[in-house]
Short mmCIF file of C-alpha atoms and ligand atoms in Angstrom, two decimals:
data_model
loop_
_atom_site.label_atom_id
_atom_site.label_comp_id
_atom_site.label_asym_id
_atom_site.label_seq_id
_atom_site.Cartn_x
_atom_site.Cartn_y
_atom_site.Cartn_z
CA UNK A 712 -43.12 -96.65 86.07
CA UNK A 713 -46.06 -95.42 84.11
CA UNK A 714 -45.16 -93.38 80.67
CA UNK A 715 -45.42 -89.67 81.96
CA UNK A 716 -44.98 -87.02 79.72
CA UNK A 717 -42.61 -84.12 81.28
CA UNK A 718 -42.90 -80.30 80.09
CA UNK A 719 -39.69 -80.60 78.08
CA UNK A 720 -40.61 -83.47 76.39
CA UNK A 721 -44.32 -81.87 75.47
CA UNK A 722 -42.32 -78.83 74.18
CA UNK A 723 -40.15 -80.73 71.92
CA UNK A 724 -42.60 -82.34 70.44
CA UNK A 725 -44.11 -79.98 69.85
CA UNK A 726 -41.52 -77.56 68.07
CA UNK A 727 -40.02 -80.64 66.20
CA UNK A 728 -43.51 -79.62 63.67
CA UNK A 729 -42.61 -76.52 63.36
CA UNK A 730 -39.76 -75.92 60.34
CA UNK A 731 -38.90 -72.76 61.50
CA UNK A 732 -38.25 -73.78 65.59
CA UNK A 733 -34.87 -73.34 66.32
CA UNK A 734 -35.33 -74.55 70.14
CA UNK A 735 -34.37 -70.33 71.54
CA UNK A 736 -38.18 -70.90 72.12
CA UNK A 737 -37.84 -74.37 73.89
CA UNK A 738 -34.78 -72.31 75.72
CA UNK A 739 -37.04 -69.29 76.81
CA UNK A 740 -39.71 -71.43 78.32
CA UNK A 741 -37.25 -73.74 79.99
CA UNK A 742 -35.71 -70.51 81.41
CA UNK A 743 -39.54 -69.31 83.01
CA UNK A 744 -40.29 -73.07 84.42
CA UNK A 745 -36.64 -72.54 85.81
CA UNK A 746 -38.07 -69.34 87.30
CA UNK A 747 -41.58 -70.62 88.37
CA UNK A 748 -39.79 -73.53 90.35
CA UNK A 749 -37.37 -71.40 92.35
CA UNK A 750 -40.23 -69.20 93.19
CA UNK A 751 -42.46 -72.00 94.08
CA UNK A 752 -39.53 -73.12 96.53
CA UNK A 753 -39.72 -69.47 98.30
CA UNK A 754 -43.62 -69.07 98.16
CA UNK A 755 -43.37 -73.03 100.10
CA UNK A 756 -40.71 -71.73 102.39
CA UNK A 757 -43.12 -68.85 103.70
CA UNK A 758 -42.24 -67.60 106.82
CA UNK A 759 -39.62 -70.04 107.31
CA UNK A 760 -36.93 -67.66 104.85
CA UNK A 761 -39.05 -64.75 106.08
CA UNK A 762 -40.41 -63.69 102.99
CA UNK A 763 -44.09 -64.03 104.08
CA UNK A 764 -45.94 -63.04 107.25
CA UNK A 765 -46.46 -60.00 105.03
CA UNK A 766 -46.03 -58.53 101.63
CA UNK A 767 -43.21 -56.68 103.27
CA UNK A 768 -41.28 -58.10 106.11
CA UNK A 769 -37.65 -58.37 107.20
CA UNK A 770 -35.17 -61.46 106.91
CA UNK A 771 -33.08 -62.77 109.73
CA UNK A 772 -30.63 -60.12 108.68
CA UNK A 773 -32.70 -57.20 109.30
CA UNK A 774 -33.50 -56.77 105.61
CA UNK A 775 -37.14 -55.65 104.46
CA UNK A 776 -37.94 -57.93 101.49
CA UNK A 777 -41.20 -57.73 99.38
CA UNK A 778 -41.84 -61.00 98.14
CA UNK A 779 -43.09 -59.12 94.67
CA UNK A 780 -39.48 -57.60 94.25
CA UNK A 781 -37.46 -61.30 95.39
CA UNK A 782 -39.98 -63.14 92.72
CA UNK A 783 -39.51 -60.20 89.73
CA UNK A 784 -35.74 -60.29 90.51
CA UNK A 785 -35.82 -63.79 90.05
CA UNK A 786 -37.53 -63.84 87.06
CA UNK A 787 -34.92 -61.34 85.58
CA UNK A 788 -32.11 -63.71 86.52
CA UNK A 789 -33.45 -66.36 84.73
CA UNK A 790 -33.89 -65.17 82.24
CA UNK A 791 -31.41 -62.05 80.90
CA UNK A 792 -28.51 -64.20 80.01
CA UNK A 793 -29.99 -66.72 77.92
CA UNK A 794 -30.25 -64.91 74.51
CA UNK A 795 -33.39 -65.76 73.40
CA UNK A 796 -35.12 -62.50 74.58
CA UNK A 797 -34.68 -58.93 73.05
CA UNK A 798 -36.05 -57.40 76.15
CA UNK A 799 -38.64 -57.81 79.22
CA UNK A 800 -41.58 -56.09 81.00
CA UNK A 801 -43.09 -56.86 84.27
CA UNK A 802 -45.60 -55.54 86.64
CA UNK A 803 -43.48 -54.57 89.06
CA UNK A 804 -40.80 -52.40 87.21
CA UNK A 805 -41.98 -48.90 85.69
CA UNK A 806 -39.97 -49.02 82.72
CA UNK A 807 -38.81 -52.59 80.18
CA UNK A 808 -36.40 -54.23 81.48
CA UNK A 809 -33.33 -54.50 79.01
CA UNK A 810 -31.16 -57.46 78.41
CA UNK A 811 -27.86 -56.68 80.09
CA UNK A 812 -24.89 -55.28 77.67
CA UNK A 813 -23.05 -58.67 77.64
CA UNK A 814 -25.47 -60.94 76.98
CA UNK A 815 -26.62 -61.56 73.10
CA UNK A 816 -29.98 -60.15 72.39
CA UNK A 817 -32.62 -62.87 70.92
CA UNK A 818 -35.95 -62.70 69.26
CA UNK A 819 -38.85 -62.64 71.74
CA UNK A 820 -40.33 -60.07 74.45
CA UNK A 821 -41.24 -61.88 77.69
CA UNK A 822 -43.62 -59.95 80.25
CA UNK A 823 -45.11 -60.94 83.16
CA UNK A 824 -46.30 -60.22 86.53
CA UNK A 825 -44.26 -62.63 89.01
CA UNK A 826 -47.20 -62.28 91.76
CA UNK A 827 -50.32 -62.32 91.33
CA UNK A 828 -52.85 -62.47 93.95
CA UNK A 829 -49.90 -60.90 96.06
CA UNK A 830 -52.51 -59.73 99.47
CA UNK A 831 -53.03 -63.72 99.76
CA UNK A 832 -49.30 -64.00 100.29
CA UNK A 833 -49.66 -63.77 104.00
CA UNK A 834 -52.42 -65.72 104.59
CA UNK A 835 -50.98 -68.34 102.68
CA UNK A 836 -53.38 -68.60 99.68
CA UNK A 837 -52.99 -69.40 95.98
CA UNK A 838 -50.30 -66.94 94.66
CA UNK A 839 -49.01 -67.42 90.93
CA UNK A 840 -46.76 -66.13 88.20
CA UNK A 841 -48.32 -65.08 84.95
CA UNK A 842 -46.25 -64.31 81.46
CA UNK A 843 -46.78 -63.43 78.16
CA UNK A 844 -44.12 -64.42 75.24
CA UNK A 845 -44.26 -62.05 72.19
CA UNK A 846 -41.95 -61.90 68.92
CA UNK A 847 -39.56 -59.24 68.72
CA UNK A 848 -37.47 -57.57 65.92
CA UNK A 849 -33.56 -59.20 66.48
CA UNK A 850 -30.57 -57.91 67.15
CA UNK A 851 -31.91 -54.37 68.44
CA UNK A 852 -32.65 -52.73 71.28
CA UNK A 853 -36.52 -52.77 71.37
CA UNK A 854 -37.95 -49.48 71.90
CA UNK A 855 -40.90 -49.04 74.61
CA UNK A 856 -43.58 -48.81 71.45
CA UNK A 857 -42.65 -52.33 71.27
CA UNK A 858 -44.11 -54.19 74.03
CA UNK A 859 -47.32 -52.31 73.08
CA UNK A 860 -48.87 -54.99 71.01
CA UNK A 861 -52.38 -56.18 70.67
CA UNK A 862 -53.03 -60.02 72.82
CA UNK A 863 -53.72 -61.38 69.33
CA UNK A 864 -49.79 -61.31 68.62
CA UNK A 865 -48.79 -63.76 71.91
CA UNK A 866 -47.18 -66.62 70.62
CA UNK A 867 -47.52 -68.06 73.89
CA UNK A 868 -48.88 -67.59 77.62
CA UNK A 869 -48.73 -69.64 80.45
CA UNK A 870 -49.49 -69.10 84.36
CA UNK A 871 -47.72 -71.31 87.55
CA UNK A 872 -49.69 -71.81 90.29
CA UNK A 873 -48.37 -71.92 93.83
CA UNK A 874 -51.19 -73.68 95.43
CA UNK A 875 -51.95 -77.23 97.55
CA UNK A 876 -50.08 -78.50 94.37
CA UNK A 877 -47.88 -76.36 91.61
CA UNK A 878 -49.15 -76.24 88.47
CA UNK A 879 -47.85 -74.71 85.03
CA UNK A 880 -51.24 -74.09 82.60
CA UNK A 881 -49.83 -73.20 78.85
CA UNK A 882 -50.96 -72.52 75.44
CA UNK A 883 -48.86 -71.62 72.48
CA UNK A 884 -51.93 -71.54 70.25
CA UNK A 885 -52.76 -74.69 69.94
CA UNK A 886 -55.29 -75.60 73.30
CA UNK A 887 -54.35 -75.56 76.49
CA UNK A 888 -52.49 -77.93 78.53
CA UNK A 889 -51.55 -78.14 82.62
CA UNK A 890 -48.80 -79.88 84.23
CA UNK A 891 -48.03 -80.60 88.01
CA UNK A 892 -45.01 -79.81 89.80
CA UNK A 893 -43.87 -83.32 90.56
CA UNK A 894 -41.62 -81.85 93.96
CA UNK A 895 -39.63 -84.98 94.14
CA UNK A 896 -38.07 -84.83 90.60
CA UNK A 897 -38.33 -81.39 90.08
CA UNK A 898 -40.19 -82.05 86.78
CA UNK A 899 -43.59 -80.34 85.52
CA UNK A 900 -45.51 -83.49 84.68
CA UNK A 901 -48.67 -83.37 81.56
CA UNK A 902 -51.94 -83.99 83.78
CA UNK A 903 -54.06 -81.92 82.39
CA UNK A 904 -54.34 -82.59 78.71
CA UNK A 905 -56.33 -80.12 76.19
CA UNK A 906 -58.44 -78.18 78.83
CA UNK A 907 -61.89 -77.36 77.73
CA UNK A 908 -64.39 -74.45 79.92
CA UNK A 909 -67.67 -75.71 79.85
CA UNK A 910 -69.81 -73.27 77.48
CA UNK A 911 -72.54 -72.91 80.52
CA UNK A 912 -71.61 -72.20 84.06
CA UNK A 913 -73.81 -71.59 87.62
CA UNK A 914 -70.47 -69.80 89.08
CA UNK A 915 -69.53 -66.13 88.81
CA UNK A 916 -66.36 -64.66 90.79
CA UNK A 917 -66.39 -61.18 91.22
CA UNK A 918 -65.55 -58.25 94.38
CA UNK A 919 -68.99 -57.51 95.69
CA UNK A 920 -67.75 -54.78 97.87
CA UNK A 921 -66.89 -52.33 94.57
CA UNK A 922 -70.78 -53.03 93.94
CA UNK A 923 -71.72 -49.40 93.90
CA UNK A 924 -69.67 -48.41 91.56
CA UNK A 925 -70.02 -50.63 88.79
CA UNK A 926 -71.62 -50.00 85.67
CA UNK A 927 -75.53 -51.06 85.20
CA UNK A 928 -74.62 -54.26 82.93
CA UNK A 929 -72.67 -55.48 85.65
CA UNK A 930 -75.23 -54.43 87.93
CA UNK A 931 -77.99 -56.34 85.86
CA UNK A 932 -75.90 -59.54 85.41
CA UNK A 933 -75.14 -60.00 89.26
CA UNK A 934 -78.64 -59.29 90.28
CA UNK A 935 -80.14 -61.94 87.92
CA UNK A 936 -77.12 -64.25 89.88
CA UNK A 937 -78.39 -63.39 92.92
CA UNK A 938 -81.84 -63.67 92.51
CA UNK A 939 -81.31 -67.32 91.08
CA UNK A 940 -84.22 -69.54 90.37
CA UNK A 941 -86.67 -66.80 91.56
CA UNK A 942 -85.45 -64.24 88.71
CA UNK A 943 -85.07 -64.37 84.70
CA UNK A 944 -82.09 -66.94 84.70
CA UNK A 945 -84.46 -69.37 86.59
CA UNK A 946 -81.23 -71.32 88.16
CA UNK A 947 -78.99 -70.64 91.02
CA UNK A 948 -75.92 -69.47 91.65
CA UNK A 949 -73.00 -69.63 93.60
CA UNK A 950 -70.00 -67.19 94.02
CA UNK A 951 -66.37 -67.30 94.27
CA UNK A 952 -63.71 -64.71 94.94
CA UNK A 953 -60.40 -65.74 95.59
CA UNK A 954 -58.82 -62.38 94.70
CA UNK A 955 -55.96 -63.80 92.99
CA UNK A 956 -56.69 -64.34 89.22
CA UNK A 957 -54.73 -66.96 88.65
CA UNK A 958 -56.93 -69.22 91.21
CA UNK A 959 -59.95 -67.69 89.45
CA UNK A 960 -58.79 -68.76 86.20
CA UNK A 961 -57.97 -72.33 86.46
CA UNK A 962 -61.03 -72.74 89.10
CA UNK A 963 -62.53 -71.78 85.60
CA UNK A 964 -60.78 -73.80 83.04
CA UNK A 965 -61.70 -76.95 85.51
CA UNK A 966 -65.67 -76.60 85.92
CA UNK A 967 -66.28 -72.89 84.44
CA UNK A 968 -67.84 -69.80 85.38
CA UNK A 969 -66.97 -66.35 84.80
CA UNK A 970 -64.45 -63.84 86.49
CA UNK A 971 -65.28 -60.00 86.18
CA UNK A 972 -62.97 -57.23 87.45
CA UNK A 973 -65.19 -54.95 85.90
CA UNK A 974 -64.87 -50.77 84.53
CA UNK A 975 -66.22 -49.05 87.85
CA UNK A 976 -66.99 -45.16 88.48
CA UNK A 977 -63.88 -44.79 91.65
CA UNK A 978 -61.08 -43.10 89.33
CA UNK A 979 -61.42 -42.56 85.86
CA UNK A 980 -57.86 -42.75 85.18
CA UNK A 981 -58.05 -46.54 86.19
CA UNK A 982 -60.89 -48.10 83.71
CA UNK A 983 -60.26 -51.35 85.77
CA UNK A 984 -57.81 -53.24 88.10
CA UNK A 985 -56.11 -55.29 86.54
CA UNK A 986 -53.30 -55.11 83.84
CA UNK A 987 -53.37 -55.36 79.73
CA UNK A 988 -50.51 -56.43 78.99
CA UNK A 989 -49.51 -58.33 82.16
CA UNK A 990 -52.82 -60.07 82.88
CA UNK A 991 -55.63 -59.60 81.01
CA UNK A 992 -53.93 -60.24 77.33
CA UNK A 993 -51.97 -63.89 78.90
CA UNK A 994 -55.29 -65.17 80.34
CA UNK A 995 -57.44 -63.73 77.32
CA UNK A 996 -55.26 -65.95 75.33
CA UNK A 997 -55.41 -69.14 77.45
CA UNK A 998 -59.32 -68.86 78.39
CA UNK A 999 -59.82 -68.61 74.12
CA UNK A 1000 -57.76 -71.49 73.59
CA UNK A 1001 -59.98 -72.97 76.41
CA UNK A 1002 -62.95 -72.33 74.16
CA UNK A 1003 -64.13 -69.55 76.71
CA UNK A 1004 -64.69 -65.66 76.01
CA UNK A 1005 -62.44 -62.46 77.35
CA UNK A 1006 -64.01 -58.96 77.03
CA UNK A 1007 -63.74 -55.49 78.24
CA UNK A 1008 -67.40 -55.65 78.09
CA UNK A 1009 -67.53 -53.33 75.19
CA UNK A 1010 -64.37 -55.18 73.16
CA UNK A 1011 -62.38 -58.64 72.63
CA UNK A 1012 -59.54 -58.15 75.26
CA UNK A 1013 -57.40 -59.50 72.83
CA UNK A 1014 -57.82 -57.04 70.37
CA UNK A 1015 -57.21 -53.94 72.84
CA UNK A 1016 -54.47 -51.79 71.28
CA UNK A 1017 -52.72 -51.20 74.29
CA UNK A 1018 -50.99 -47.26 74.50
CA UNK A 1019 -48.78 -47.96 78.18
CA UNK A 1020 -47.02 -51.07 78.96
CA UNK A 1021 -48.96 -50.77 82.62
CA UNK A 1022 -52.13 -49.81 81.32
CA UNK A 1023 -55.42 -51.29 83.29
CA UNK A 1024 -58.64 -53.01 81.49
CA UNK A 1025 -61.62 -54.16 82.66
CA UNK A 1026 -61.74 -57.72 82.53
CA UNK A 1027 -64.86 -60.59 81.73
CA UNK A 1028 -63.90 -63.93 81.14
CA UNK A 1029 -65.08 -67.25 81.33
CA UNK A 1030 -67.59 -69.82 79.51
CA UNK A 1031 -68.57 -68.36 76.73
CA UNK A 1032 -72.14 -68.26 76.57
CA UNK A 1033 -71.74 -66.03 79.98
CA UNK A 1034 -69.20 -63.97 78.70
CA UNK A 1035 -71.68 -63.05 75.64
CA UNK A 1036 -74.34 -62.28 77.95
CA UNK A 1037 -72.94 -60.12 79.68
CA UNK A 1038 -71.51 -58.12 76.64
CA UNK A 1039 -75.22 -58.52 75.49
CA UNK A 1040 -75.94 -56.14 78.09
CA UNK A 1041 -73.19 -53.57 77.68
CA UNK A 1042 -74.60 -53.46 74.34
CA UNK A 1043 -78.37 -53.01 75.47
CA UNK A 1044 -77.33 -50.48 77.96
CA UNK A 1045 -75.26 -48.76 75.50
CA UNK A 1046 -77.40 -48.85 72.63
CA UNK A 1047 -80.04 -47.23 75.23
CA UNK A 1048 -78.21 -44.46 75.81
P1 AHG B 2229 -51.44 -58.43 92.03
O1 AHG B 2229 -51.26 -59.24 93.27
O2 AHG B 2229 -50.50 -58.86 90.92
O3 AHG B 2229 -51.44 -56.94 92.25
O4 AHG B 2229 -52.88 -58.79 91.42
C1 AHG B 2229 -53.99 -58.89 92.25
C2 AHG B 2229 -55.20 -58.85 91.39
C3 AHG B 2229 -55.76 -60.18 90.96
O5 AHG B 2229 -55.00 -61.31 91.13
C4 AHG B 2229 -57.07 -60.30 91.72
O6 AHG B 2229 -58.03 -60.83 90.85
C5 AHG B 2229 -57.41 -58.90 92.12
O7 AHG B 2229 -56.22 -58.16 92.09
C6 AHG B 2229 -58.02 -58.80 93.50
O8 AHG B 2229 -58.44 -57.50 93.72
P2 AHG B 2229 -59.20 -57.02 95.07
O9 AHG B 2229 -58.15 -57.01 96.13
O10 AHG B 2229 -59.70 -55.66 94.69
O11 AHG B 2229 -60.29 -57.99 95.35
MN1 MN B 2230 -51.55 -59.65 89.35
MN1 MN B 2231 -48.32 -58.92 90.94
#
């Protein structure tokens, strides 16, 4: 048998340098993987449980499920009893989700969205489950203010993948690291050790179809894609859109590129798609730790004070020297006006 290195063991290793690590943390994450494999189980079932088919369908009982709802509630399960967390948010619940009277309160805030990419659901794409772990005060009920904290406080962020294979991609600060779902033993496996985005990529991912209403950087960058070796960038181009980030992001972490959900001019109360604190802030933090780049266009994503836990951003990210450019031209298009 060759000398594999499972999740747990990577995560005790890890903590065993830290003085401080009491192993709630080592808990907490445990807890999520516990999660992330149960869900992986449904999303694999598909139509066979009746959960897919479509984002909303019936079981054999007659019962409409929405595979968002079954994969937040299962989230929740796993993880309100354990004590490590003083509260939750996720993407699909309006307000935090407190720990249950019974259970002891602990010291960290988990949030996360349970499924991404959900419209690929029944089509049977990559779906995935993305979180964000950030330190709380113990021993009281947090208050709403906060979950509200800037990306640069995550102690740790991770995505699962529920693709050909499932695959857990994690940082706690310190690089970035992927493991496979070995489905036999039920363990996440190390395969993927200290992921690095190449600084230069020839691959952009973005929703064409929202092109009139983006912003002229935007409009500037994707043009000089397009027009490939016959415009200024003097190289071609290809494009990707999966529309489900979490496919987009480790696409990117693999061979790089850059992912844009962009500000666009449809509804001013929306500055973007996608969320702060339950997408945007997680990946910022990963892609970083990648060595890549995560803007607004106009601001490091991970220092966005955020002011609702469902607030929207726009969202750049990628290999770095991409990202830059295209907050280069935010900047030249600002500075114009
Ligand atoms: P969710 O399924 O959690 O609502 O997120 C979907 C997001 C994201 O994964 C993807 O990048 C984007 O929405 C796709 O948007 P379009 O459908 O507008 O292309
Ligand atoms: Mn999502
Ligand atoms: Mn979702």
């Amino acid at each position: 048998m060759t000398n594999q290195v499972t999740l747990t063991q990577f995560i005790i290793e890890q903590q065993r340098g830290l003085p401080e690590a009491s192993g709630t943390f080592t808990l907490l994450l445990n807890n999520i993987v516990t999660a992330c494999k149960q869900i992986s189980h449904r999303v694999n079932c598909g139509a066979l449980i009746g959960v897919l088919g479509s984002a909303e369908s019936e079981n054999v009982q007659g019962e409409v499920q929405k595979l968002d709802i079954i994969t937040n509630d299962i989230m929740v399960r796993a993880l309100d009893w354990s004590g490590s967390l003083g509260g939750m948010a996720s993407e699909e619940i309006n307000d935090p989700i407190q720990i249950p009277k019974q259970y002891p309160k602990g010291k960290y805030l988990v949030l996360f969205d349970p499924l991404d990419g959900s419209s690929n659901i029944d089509i049977n794409l990559t779906v995935g489950t993305i979180f964000s772990i950030l330190r709380c005060r113990e021993g009281v009920e947090p208050e709403p203010e906060d979950f509200l904290r800037k990306g640069s406080e995550q102690v740790c962020a991770g995505f699962v993948l529920y693709g050909p294979s499932t695959m857990l991609v994690l940082t706690t600060g310190n690089g970035v690291n992927g493991f496979t779902l070995d489905q036999d033993v039920g363990e996440f496996i190390l395969t993927h050790c200290n992921m690095k985005i190449p600084e230069d990529a020839s691959e952009f991912a973005i929703n064409m179809s929202n092109q009139r209403f983006w912003e002229a950087p935007i409009k500037r960058y994707v043009d000089e894609c397009v027009a490939g070796s016959d415009g200024p960038r003097e190289r071609d181009f290809n494009m990707r859109w999966v529309a489900s980030l979490v496919a987009e992001v480790y696409r990117i972490l693999n061979r790089g590129g850059v992912f844009m959900y962009p500000f666009d001019l449809r509804d001013p109360a929306k500055p973007g798609k996608l969320r702060l604190l339950y997408e945007a802030n997680p990946m910022a933090f990963i892609i970083e730790q990648a060595g890549g780049a995560c803007s607004t266009g106009r601001e490091r994503v991970l220092d966005v004070k955020p002011t609702s836990i469902h607030q929207r951003v726009p969202l750049i990210l990628g290999s770095k020297n991409e990202v830059e450019r295209i907050v280069g031209y935010h900047r030249d298009t600002d500075g114009a006006a």
